[in-house]
Short mmCIF file of C-alpha atoms in Angstrom, two decimals:
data_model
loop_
_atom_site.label_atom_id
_atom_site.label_comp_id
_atom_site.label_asym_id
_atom_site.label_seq_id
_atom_site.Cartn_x
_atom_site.Cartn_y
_atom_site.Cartn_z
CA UNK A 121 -54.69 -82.80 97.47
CA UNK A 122 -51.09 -83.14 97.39
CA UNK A 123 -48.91 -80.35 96.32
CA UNK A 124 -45.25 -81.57 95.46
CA UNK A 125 -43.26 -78.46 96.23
CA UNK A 126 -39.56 -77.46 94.19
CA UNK A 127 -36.44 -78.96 96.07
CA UNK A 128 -33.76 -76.25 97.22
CA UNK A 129 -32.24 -73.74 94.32
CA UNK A 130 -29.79 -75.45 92.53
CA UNK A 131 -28.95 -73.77 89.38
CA UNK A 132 -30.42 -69.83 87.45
CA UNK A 133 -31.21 -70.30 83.81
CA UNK A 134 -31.11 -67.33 81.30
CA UNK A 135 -33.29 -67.50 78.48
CA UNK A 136 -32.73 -67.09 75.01
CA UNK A 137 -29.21 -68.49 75.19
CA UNK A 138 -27.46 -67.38 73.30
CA UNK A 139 -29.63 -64.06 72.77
CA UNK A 140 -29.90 -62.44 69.67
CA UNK A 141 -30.39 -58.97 69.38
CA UNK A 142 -30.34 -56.73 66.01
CA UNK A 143 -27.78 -53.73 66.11
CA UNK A 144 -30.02 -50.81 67.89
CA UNK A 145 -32.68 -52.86 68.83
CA UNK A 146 -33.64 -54.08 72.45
CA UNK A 147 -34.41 -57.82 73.65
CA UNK A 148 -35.87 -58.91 76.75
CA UNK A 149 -33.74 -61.63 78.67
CA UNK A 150 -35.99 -64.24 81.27
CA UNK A 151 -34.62 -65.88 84.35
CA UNK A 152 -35.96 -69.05 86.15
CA UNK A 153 -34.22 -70.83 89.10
CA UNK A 154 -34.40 -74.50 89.06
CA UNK A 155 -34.04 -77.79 91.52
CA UNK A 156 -31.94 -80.04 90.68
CA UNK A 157 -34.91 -81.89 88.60
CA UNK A 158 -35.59 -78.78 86.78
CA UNK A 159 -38.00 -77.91 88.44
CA UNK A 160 -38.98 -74.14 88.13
CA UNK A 161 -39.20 -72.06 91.70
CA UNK A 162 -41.50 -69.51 91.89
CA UNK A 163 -41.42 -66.11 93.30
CA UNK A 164 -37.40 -65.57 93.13
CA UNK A 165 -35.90 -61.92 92.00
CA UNK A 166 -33.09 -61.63 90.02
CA UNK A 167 -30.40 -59.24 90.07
CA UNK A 168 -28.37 -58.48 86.40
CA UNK A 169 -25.51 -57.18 85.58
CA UNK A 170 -22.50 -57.67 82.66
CA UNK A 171 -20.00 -59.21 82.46
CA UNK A 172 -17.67 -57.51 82.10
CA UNK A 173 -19.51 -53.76 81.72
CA UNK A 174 -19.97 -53.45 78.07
CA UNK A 175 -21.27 -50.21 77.52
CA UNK A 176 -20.08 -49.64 74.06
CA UNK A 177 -21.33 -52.60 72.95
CA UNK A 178 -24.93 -53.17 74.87
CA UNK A 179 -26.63 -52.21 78.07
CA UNK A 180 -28.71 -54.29 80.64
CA UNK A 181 -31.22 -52.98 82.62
CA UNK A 182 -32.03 -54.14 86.02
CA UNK A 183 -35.12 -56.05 84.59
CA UNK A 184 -32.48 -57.90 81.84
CA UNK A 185 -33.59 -55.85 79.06
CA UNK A 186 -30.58 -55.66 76.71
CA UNK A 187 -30.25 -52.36 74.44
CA UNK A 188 -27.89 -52.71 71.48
CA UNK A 189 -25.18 -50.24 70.12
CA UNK A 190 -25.29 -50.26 66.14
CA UNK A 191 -22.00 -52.69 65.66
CA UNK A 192 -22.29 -56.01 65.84
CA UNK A 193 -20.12 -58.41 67.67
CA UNK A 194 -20.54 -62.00 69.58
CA UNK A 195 -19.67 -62.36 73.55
CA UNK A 196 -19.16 -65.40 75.04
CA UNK A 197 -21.08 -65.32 79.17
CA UNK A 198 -22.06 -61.67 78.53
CA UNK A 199 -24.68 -61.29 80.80
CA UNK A 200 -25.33 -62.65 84.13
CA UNK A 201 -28.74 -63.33 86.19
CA UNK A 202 -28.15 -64.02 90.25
CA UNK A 203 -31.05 -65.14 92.86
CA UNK A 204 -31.20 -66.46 96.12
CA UNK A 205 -33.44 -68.53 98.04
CA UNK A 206 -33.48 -70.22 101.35
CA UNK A 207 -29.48 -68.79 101.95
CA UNK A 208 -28.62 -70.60 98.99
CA UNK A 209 -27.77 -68.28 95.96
CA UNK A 210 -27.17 -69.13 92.49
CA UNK A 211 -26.57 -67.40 88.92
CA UNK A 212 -26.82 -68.23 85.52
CA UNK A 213 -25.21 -66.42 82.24
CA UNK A 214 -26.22 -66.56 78.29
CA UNK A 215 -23.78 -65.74 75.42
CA UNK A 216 -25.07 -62.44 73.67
CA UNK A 217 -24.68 -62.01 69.44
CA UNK A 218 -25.67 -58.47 68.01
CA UNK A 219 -26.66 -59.16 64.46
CA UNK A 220 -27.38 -56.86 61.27
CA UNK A 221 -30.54 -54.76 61.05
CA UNK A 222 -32.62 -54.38 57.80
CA UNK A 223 -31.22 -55.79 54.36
CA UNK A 224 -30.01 -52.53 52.42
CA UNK A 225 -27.04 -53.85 50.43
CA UNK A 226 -26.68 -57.54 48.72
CA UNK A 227 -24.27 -58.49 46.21
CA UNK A 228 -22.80 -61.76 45.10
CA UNK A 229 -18.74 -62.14 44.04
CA UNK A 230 -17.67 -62.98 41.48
CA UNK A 231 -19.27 -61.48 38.99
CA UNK A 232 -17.64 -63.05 36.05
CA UNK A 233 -15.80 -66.33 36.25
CA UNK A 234 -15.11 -68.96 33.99
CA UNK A 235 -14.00 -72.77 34.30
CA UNK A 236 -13.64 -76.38 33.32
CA UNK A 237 -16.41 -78.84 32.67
CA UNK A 238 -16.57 -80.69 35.85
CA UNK A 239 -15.07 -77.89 37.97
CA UNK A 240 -16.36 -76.56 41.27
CA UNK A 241 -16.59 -72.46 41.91
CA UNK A 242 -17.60 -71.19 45.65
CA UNK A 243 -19.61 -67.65 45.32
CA UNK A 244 -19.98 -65.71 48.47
CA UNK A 245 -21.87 -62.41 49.31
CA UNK A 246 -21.35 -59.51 51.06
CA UNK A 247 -25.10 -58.04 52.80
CA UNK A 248 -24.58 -54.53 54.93
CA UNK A 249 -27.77 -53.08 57.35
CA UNK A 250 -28.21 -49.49 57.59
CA UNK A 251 -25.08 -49.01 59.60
CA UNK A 252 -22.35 -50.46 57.73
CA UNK A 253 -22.65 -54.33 59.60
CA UNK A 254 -21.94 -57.59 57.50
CA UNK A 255 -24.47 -60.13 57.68
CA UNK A 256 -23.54 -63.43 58.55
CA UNK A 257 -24.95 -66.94 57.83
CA UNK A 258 -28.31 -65.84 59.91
CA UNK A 259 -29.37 -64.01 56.32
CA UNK A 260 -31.33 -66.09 54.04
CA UNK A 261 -30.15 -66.96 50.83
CA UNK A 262 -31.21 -69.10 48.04
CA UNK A 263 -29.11 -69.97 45.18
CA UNK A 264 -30.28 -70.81 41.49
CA UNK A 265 -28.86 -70.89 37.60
CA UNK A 266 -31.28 -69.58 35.58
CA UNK A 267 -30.42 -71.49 31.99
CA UNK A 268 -31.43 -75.10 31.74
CA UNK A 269 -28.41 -76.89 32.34
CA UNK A 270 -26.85 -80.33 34.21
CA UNK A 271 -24.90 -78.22 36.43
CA UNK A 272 -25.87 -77.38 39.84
CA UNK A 273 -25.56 -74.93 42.52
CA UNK A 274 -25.96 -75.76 46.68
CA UNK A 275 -27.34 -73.84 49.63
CA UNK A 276 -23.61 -72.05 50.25
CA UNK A 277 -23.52 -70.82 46.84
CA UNK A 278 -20.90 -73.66 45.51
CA UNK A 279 -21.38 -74.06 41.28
CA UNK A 280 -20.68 -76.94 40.16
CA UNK A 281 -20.10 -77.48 36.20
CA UNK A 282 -21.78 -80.40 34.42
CA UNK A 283 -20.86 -81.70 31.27
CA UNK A 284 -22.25 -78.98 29.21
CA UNK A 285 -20.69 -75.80 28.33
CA UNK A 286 -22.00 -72.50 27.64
CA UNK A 287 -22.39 -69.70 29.42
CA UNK A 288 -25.20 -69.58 32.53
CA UNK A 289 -26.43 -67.01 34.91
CA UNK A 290 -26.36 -67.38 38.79
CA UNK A 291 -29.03 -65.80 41.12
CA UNK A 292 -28.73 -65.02 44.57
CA UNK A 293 -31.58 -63.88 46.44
CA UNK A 294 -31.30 -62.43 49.96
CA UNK A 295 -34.74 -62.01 52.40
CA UNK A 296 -34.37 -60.25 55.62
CA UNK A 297 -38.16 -59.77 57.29
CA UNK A 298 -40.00 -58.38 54.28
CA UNK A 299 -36.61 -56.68 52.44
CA UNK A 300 -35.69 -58.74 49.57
CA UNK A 301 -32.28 -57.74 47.69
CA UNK A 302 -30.80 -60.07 44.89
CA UNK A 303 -27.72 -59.90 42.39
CA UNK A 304 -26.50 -62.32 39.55
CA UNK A 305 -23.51 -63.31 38.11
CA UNK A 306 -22.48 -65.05 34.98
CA UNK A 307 -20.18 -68.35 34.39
CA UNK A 308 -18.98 -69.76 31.55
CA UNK A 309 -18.24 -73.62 31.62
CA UNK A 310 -15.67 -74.41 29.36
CA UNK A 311 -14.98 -77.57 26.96
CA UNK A 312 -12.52 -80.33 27.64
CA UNK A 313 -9.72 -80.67 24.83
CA UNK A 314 -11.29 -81.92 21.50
CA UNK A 315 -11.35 -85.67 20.93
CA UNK A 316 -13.45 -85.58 17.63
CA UNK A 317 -14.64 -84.49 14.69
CA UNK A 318 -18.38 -84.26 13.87
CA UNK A 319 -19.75 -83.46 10.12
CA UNK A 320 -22.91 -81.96 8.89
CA UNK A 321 -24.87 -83.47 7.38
CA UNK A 322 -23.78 -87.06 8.63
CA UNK A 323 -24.70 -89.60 7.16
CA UNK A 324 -25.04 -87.86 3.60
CA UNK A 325 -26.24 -88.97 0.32
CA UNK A 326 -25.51 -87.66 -3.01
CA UNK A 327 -26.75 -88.27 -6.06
CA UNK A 328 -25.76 -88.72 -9.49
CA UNK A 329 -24.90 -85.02 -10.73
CA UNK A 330 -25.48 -83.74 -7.41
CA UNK A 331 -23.43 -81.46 -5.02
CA UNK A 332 -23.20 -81.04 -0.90
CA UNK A 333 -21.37 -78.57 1.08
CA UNK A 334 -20.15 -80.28 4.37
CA UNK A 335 -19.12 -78.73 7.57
CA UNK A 336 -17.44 -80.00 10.43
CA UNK A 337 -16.98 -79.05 14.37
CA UNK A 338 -14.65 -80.01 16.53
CA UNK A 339 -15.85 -81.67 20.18
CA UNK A 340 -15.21 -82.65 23.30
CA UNK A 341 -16.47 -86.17 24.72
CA UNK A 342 -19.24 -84.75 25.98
CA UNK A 343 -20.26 -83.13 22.13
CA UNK A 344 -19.71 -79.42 23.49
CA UNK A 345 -17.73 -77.32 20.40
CA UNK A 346 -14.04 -76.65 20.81
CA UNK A 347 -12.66 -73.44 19.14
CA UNK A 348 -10.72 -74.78 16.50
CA UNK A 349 -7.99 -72.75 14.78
CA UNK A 350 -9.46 -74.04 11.16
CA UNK A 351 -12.41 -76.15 10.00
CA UNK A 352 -12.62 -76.90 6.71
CA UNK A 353 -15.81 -76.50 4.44
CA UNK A 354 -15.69 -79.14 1.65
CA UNK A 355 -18.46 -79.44 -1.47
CA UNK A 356 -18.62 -83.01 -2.44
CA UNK A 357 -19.99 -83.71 -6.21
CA UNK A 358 -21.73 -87.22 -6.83
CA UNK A 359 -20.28 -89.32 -10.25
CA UNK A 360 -22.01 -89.09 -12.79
#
C-alpha cells in the first residue's frame, strides 16, 4: 500500500467565500489548509479572529461561527482563519455580506406611468425584512403583464411597449423562503401621431332608396385610435 502524504502548508482556505449571513442569524465558517496541489492537510487548528473587530456589525467565535447584528452591510477580507504546521504558518480570509431576513414589505415603483409605442420604462422595487433592511438583487423576482399584449417585460423589471396601445397591468412577485409578497402597477402605451383615417363600415353598399350612417377613427400606423379633436358622423342616402 502506498499512502501519498500532503506536501508542506502552503495556503488556509475559508469556506463559503464570500459568506452570507441573514441580519440576526448565525453561519458557520470552515477552514482547510492546502499544499500547493490543493491538497487538503489533516489534523490542523485554526485560530479566528476579524479583521478589523467588528462588533457592531458581526461577531466570530473562536470556532468561526459568525453571529449577525440586524443591519446589513458587505466587508471586503472580514474574517480571517490562521494555522500552522511543520513551523510554517499560513492564513486565509473570506469577504462577509449580511443580507435581509424574512420578506415583510414588497412594492414596485411606479405605480402609474405612461409612454410611447415603442418606448422602454425600468420599474424597480423596494423589499424591507423585519428590521427595516433593503433587499438587494439576492430576492427573487419575477416580472409579468397581465393583458395580452406584444409588449414585453425582462427579468430586471424593464417594460418595453409594442405596437399596441392600451392600458396593461404589471406584476411583480417577490419569494423569500416560503414568504411571497407581490404589487402591480399600471401603464398606458400611447399612440404615435395619426397617419389615417379608417371608416365604418368600409367597403359599404347602398342601395337604391337606402340610407347608412358612417363613422370614422383616426389611427396611427400601427391601427391604434388617436384622440381626435372631431370626427365626423355622415348618413349617406343611395339614388334613387
Amino acid at each position: 500500500t502506498v499512502v501519498v502524504a500532503p506536501g508542506p502548508l502552503d495556503r488556509v482556505v475559508v469556506t463559503p467565500n464570500p459568506a452570507l449571513v441573514e441580519a440576526g442569524h448565525t453561519l458557520q465558517l470552515e477552514a482547510s489548509g492546502q499544499d500547493r496541489f490543493g491538497n487538503v492537510i489533516p489534523g490542523l487548528a485554526f485560530a479566528w479572529q476579524e479583521t478589523p473587530p467588528r462588533a457592531e456589525e458581526f461577531a466570530m467565535s473562536g470556532t468561526g461561527l459568525i453571529a449577525a447584528d440586524t443591519a446589513t452591510g458587505a466587508f471586503a477580507n472580514a474574517v480571517k482563519a490562521t494555522t500552522t504546521s511543520e513551523e510554517i504558518s499560513k492564513s486565509g480570509s473570506a469577504d462577509v455580506r449580511i443580507v435581509a431576513d424574512e420578506l415583510v414589505s414588497f412594492g414596485i415603483s411606479p405605480d402609474t406611468a405612461a409612454l410611447n409605442v415603442g418606448g422602454l420604462l425600468p420599474f424597480v422595487y423596494e423589499a424591507l425584512d423585519q428590521y427595516g433592511n433593503r433587499f438587494g438583487p439576492e430576492l427573487a423576482v419575477t416580472w409579468s403583464i397581465l393583458e395580452p399584449t406584444d409588449s414585453t417585460i425582462d427579468d430586471a423589471g424593464r417594460f418595453r411597449a409594442g405596437t399596441r396601445a392600451g392600458a396593461f397591468t404589471v406584476r411583480a412577485v417577490a419569494t423569500k423562503r416560503t414568504v411571497t409578497r407581490e404589487d402591480t402597477a399600471r401603464v398606458d402605451v400611447l399612440p404615435e401621431q395619426m397617419t389615417a383615417v379608417q371608416f365604418v363600415p368600409s367597403p359599404m353598399e347602398v342601395g337604391a332608396s337606402q340610407s347608412v350612417t358612417i363613422s370614422a377613427r383616426a389611427v396611427d400606423q400601427h391601427g391604434n385610435p388617436v384622440p381626435a379633436e372631431s370626427v365626423r358622423i355622415a348618413q349617406v342616402g343611395g339614388g334613387g
